[in-house]
């Protein structure tokens, strides 16, 4: 989609939730959302998912195949839940990079991991998923939990993940998706567009960020579309697992 600037030059637009915005503005708008919610991010995750997000993340860790000595990138790692689990798995000889584009979220994650005693095998890097500051063939595993829907150019991010993975390395994308059943979809819509903004207002004094959350989920590609995007990026053995009736899906692919 394009619009014309004052100079008459077409400017590409994209979606920010249900709004149409200039591509050049989206990154800033998403950043403002996460600056706003960072301090209460973990609390809101527990409240919004009734704690089930911990089960989704545990399942992701189990399917990752991460073992001692591995190098792992947790992109859009936020407050560091997956990073913490991987740090224990890779051991002293391994490496885990907690990366996020948002410095407020990185601070929360870094402080949380320090409080839990994670240090020796941890790196914290501010990074944009579309332009990763890492070498080719650097990581055994890359995970991205609840971050891909906020990326403007998802195809570019997937290409970057493929580039920095080692041959045979695995990508796991945990993200909200499309419920499999009509009754569940309707109930989920009702909850998302009524309860979430109210909850956000009460806990963080910010209802609009959680309205964006609900809208961004609806704009995210469905399970089959995302699987196809991963295959286009070069990933093989690409599969997905629906969790909680498809409210969340875990996509997994391997670099050839």
Short mmCIF file of N, CA, C and O in Angstrom, two decimals, residues 35-106:
data_model
loop_
_atom_site.label_atom_id
_atom_site.label_comp_id
_atom_site.label_asym_id
_atom_site.label_seq_id
_atom_site.Cartn_x
_atom_site.Cartn_y
_atom_site.Cartn_z
N UNK A 35 7.43 0.55 25.60
CA UNK A 35 7.94 1.43 26.66
C UNK A 35 6.86 1.57 27.74
O UNK A 35 7.16 1.58 28.93
N UNK A 36 5.61 1.67 27.30
CA UNK A 36 4.50 1.88 28.22
C UNK A 36 4.23 0.67 29.11
O UNK A 36 3.95 0.81 30.29
N UNK A 37 4.35 -0.53 28.53
CA UNK A 37 3.92 -1.73 29.27
C UNK A 37 5.08 -2.50 29.91
O UNK A 37 4.84 -3.45 30.65
N UNK A 38 6.33 -2.09 29.66
CA UNK A 38 7.48 -2.90 30.08
C UNK A 38 7.47 -3.23 31.57
O UNK A 38 7.72 -4.38 31.97
N UNK A 39 7.19 -2.24 32.41
CA UNK A 39 7.29 -2.44 33.85
C UNK A 39 6.30 -3.48 34.37
O UNK A 39 6.57 -4.19 35.36
N UNK A 40 5.16 -3.60 33.72
CA UNK A 40 4.13 -4.55 34.17
C UNK A 40 3.94 -5.69 33.16
O UNK A 40 2.92 -6.39 33.19
N UNK A 41 4.92 -5.89 32.29
CA UNK A 41 4.80 -6.87 31.21
C UNK A 41 4.53 -8.28 31.73
O UNK A 41 3.61 -8.97 31.28
N UNK A 42 5.33 -8.74 32.68
CA UNK A 42 5.17 -10.10 33.21
C UNK A 42 3.83 -10.27 33.92
O UNK A 42 3.15 -11.28 33.75
N UNK A 43 3.46 -9.29 34.71
CA UNK A 43 2.19 -9.36 35.43
C UNK A 43 1.03 -9.44 34.45
O UNK A 43 0.11 -10.26 34.61
N UNK A 44 1.05 -8.60 33.41
CA UNK A 44 -0.03 -8.61 32.44
C UNK A 44 -0.07 -9.92 31.65
O UNK A 44 -1.15 -10.42 31.32
N UNK A 45 1.09 -10.50 31.35
CA UNK A 45 1.11 -11.80 30.67
C UNK A 45 0.40 -12.85 31.50
O UNK A 45 -0.38 -13.67 30.99
N UNK A 46 0.68 -12.86 32.79
CA UNK A 46 0.02 -13.83 33.67
C UNK A 46 -1.48 -13.60 33.74
O UNK A 46 -2.27 -14.54 33.67
N UNK A 47 -1.87 -12.34 33.84
CA UNK A 47 -3.29 -12.02 33.94
C UNK A 47 -4.02 -12.32 32.64
O UNK A 47 -5.10 -12.93 32.65
N UNK A 48 -3.45 -11.91 31.52
CA UNK A 48 -4.13 -12.05 30.22
C UNK A 48 -4.29 -13.51 29.82
O UNK A 48 -5.30 -13.89 29.24
N UNK A 49 -3.27 -14.32 30.12
CA UNK A 49 -3.31 -15.72 29.68
C UNK A 49 -3.70 -16.68 30.80
O UNK A 49 -3.71 -17.90 30.60
N UNK A 50 -4.02 -16.13 31.98
CA UNK A 50 -4.30 -16.95 33.16
C UNK A 50 -3.12 -17.88 33.46
O UNK A 50 -3.30 -19.00 33.93
N UNK A 51 -1.93 -17.38 33.18
CA UNK A 51 -0.71 -18.13 33.45
C UNK A 51 -0.32 -19.15 32.40
O UNK A 51 0.76 -19.75 32.48
N UNK A 52 -1.16 -19.33 31.37
CA UNK A 52 -0.91 -20.40 30.38
C UNK A 52 0.30 -20.07 29.50
O UNK A 52 0.91 -20.97 28.92
N UNK A 53 0.69 -18.79 29.41
CA UNK A 53 1.86 -18.45 28.59
C UNK A 53 3.10 -19.20 29.06
O UNK A 53 4.00 -19.49 28.26
N UNK A 54 3.15 -19.55 30.34
CA UNK A 54 4.29 -20.31 30.86
C UNK A 54 4.32 -21.72 30.28
O UNK A 54 5.39 -22.27 30.00
N UNK A 55 3.15 -22.30 30.07
CA UNK A 55 3.07 -23.63 29.46
C UNK A 55 3.48 -23.56 27.99
O UNK A 55 4.22 -24.42 27.50
N UNK A 56 3.03 -22.53 27.27
CA UNK A 56 3.40 -22.36 25.86
C UNK A 56 4.91 -22.23 25.73
O UNK A 56 5.52 -22.83 24.83
N UNK A 57 5.52 -21.47 26.61
CA UNK A 57 6.97 -21.26 26.54
C UNK A 57 7.74 -22.52 26.91
O UNK A 57 8.77 -22.84 26.31
N UNK A 58 7.24 -23.25 27.89
CA UNK A 58 7.89 -24.51 28.27
C UNK A 58 7.86 -25.48 27.10
O UNK A 58 8.85 -26.18 26.83
N UNK A 59 6.74 -25.54 26.39
CA UNK A 59 6.62 -26.41 25.23
C UNK A 59 7.62 -25.99 24.14
O UNK A 59 8.23 -26.84 23.49
N UNK A 60 7.79 -24.70 23.96
CA UNK A 60 8.76 -24.19 22.98
C UNK A 60 10.17 -24.65 23.33
O UNK A 60 10.92 -25.11 22.45
N UNK A 61 10.53 -24.55 24.59
CA UNK A 61 11.86 -24.98 25.03
C UNK A 61 12.05 -26.47 24.78
O UNK A 61 13.10 -26.91 24.29
N UNK A 62 11.02 -27.25 25.08
CA UNK A 62 11.13 -28.71 24.90
C UNK A 62 11.31 -29.08 23.44
O UNK A 62 12.06 -30.00 23.11
N UNK A 63 10.64 -28.37 22.53
CA UNK A 63 10.74 -28.70 21.11
C UNK A 63 11.96 -28.07 20.43
O UNK A 63 12.25 -28.38 19.28
N UNK A 64 12.67 -27.23 21.15
CA UNK A 64 13.80 -26.53 20.53
C UNK A 64 14.99 -27.45 20.28
O UNK A 64 15.81 -27.18 19.38
N UNK A 65 15.13 -28.48 21.08
CA UNK A 65 16.30 -29.35 20.96
C UNK A 65 17.59 -28.73 21.47
O UNK A 65 18.67 -29.25 21.21
N UNK A 66 17.49 -27.63 22.20
CA UNK A 66 18.68 -26.97 22.73
C UNK A 66 19.38 -27.88 23.74
O UNK A 66 18.74 -28.49 24.60
N UNK A 67 20.69 -27.96 23.61
CA UNK A 67 21.48 -28.79 24.54
C UNK A 67 22.78 -28.08 24.91
O UNK A 67 23.06 -26.99 24.41
N UNK A 68 23.56 -28.70 25.75
CA UNK A 68 24.80 -28.10 26.27
C UNK A 68 25.72 -27.69 25.12
O UNK A 68 25.91 -28.43 24.16
N UNK A 69 26.28 -26.50 25.26
CA UNK A 69 27.22 -25.99 24.28
C UNK A 69 26.61 -25.25 23.12
O UNK A 69 27.33 -24.64 22.32
N UNK A 70 25.29 -25.24 23.01
CA UNK A 70 24.63 -24.57 21.90
C UNK A 70 24.72 -23.04 22.04
O UNK A 70 24.87 -22.49 23.13
N UNK A 71 24.57 -22.39 20.89
CA UNK A 71 24.46 -20.94 20.82
C UNK A 71 23.03 -20.61 20.41
O UNK A 71 22.56 -21.06 19.37
N UNK A 72 22.33 -19.83 21.24
CA UNK A 72 20.90 -19.57 21.07
C UNK A 72 20.64 -18.07 21.00
O UNK A 72 21.17 -17.31 21.81
N UNK A 73 19.81 -17.66 20.06
CA UNK A 73 19.34 -16.28 19.97
C UNK A 73 17.87 -16.24 20.32
O UNK A 73 17.04 -16.87 19.66
N UNK A 74 17.53 -15.49 21.37
CA UNK A 74 16.14 -15.26 21.76
C UNK A 74 15.80 -13.84 21.34
O UNK A 74 16.02 -12.88 22.08
N UNK A 75 15.27 -13.70 20.12
CA UNK A 75 14.98 -12.39 19.55
C UNK A 75 13.59 -11.93 19.99
O UNK A 75 12.67 -12.75 20.08
N UNK A 76 13.45 -10.64 20.24
CA UNK A 76 12.23 -10.10 20.87
C UNK A 76 12.00 -10.81 22.19
O UNK A 76 10.89 -11.13 22.56
N UNK A 77 13.13 -11.05 22.90
CA UNK A 77 13.10 -11.87 24.11
C UNK A 77 12.46 -11.22 25.31
O UNK A 77 12.23 -11.88 26.33
N UNK A 78 12.19 -9.92 25.23
CA UNK A 78 11.43 -9.24 26.27
C UNK A 78 12.02 -9.43 27.65
O UNK A 78 13.19 -9.15 27.90
N UNK A 79 11.20 -9.94 28.56
CA UNK A 79 11.62 -10.05 29.96
C UNK A 79 12.43 -11.32 30.24
O UNK A 79 12.77 -11.59 31.38
N UNK A 80 12.74 -12.11 29.21
CA UNK A 80 13.75 -13.14 29.35
C UNK A 80 13.31 -14.50 29.82
O UNK A 80 14.15 -15.30 30.25
N UNK A 81 12.03 -14.84 29.72
CA UNK A 81 11.57 -16.16 30.16
C UNK A 81 12.27 -17.29 29.40
O UNK A 81 12.78 -18.25 30.01
N UNK A 82 12.28 -17.22 28.08
CA UNK A 82 12.93 -18.26 27.29
C UNK A 82 14.45 -18.21 27.48
O UNK A 82 15.11 -19.26 27.56
N UNK A 83 15.00 -17.02 27.55
CA UNK A 83 16.44 -16.87 27.76
C UNK A 83 16.88 -17.60 29.02
O UNK A 83 17.92 -18.28 29.03
N UNK A 84 16.13 -17.46 30.09
CA UNK A 84 16.48 -18.10 31.36
C UNK A 84 16.49 -19.61 31.20
O UNK A 84 17.44 -20.29 31.65
N UNK A 85 15.48 -20.17 30.56
CA UNK A 85 15.42 -21.62 30.37
C UNK A 85 16.57 -22.11 29.50
O UNK A 85 17.19 -23.15 29.79
N UNK A 86 16.88 -21.37 28.44
CA UNK A 86 17.97 -21.79 27.56
C UNK A 86 19.33 -21.65 28.25
O UNK A 86 20.23 -22.46 28.01
N UNK A 87 19.48 -20.65 29.08
CA UNK A 87 20.75 -20.47 29.80
C UNK A 87 21.07 -21.70 30.64
O UNK A 87 22.23 -22.13 30.70
N UNK A 88 20.07 -22.26 31.28
CA UNK A 88 20.29 -23.46 32.08
C UNK A 88 20.63 -24.65 31.20
O UNK A 88 21.43 -25.51 31.58
N UNK A 89 20.06 -24.72 30.01
CA UNK A 89 20.28 -25.86 29.13
C UNK A 89 21.64 -25.85 28.44
O UNK A 89 22.25 -26.90 28.26
N UNK A 90 22.11 -24.68 28.02
CA UNK A 90 23.36 -24.65 27.26
C UNK A 90 24.59 -24.77 28.14
O UNK A 90 25.67 -25.14 27.67
N UNK A 91 24.46 -24.42 29.43
CA UNK A 91 25.57 -24.58 30.35
C UNK A 91 26.69 -23.55 30.14
O UNK A 91 26.57 -22.62 29.35
N UNK A 92 27.80 -23.78 30.85
CA UNK A 92 28.90 -22.82 30.84
C UNK A 92 29.56 -22.70 29.47
O UNK A 92 30.15 -21.67 29.15
N UNK A 93 29.53 -23.77 28.68
CA UNK A 93 30.17 -23.74 27.37
C UNK A 93 29.26 -23.19 26.27
O UNK A 93 29.69 -23.04 25.14
N UNK A 94 28.01 -22.93 26.61
CA UNK A 94 27.06 -22.41 25.64
C UNK A 94 26.93 -20.91 25.71
O UNK A 94 27.63 -20.22 26.46
N UNK A 95 26.00 -20.40 24.92
CA UNK A 95 25.81 -18.95 24.80
C UNK A 95 24.35 -18.68 24.49
O UNK A 95 23.77 -19.31 23.63
N UNK A 96 23.78 -17.73 25.20
CA UNK A 96 22.41 -17.29 24.94
C UNK A 96 22.41 -15.77 24.78
O UNK A 96 22.94 -15.05 25.63
N UNK A 97 21.82 -15.30 23.68
CA UNK A 97 21.73 -13.87 23.43
C UNK A 97 20.27 -13.44 23.62
O UNK A 97 19.37 -13.93 22.91
N UNK A 98 20.03 -12.57 24.58
CA UNK A 98 18.73 -11.94 24.74
C UNK A 98 18.74 -10.67 23.90
O UNK A 98 19.52 -9.75 24.16
N UNK A 99 17.91 -10.63 22.86
CA UNK A 99 17.88 -9.48 21.96
C UNK A 99 16.47 -8.93 21.87
O UNK A 99 15.50 -9.69 21.85
N UNK A 100 16.38 -7.63 21.81
CA UNK A 100 15.08 -6.96 21.66
C UNK A 100 15.34 -5.59 21.07
O UNK A 100 16.38 -4.98 21.32
N UNK A 101 14.40 -5.10 20.29
CA UNK A 101 14.55 -3.77 19.70
C UNK A 101 14.25 -2.67 20.71
O UNK A 101 14.67 -1.54 20.57
N UNK A 102 13.55 -3.03 21.79
CA UNK A 102 13.05 -2.04 22.74
C UNK A 102 13.94 -2.01 23.99
O UNK A 102 14.06 -3.00 24.70
N UNK A 103 14.54 -0.86 24.27
CA UNK A 103 15.48 -0.79 25.39
C UNK A 103 14.80 -0.91 26.74
O UNK A 103 15.41 -1.43 27.70
N UNK A 104 13.54 -0.50 26.85
CA UNK A 104 12.83 -0.66 28.11
C UNK A 104 12.60 -2.14 28.42
O UNK A 104 12.78 -2.58 29.57
N UNK A 105 12.23 -2.91 27.42
CA UNK A 105 12.04 -4.34 27.62
C UNK A 105 13.37 -5.03 27.93
O UNK A 105 13.45 -5.93 28.78
N UNK A 106 14.44 -4.60 27.26
CA UNK A 106 15.76 -5.19 27.53
C UNK A 106 16.19 -4.95 28.97
O UNK A 106 16.78 -5.83 29.60
#
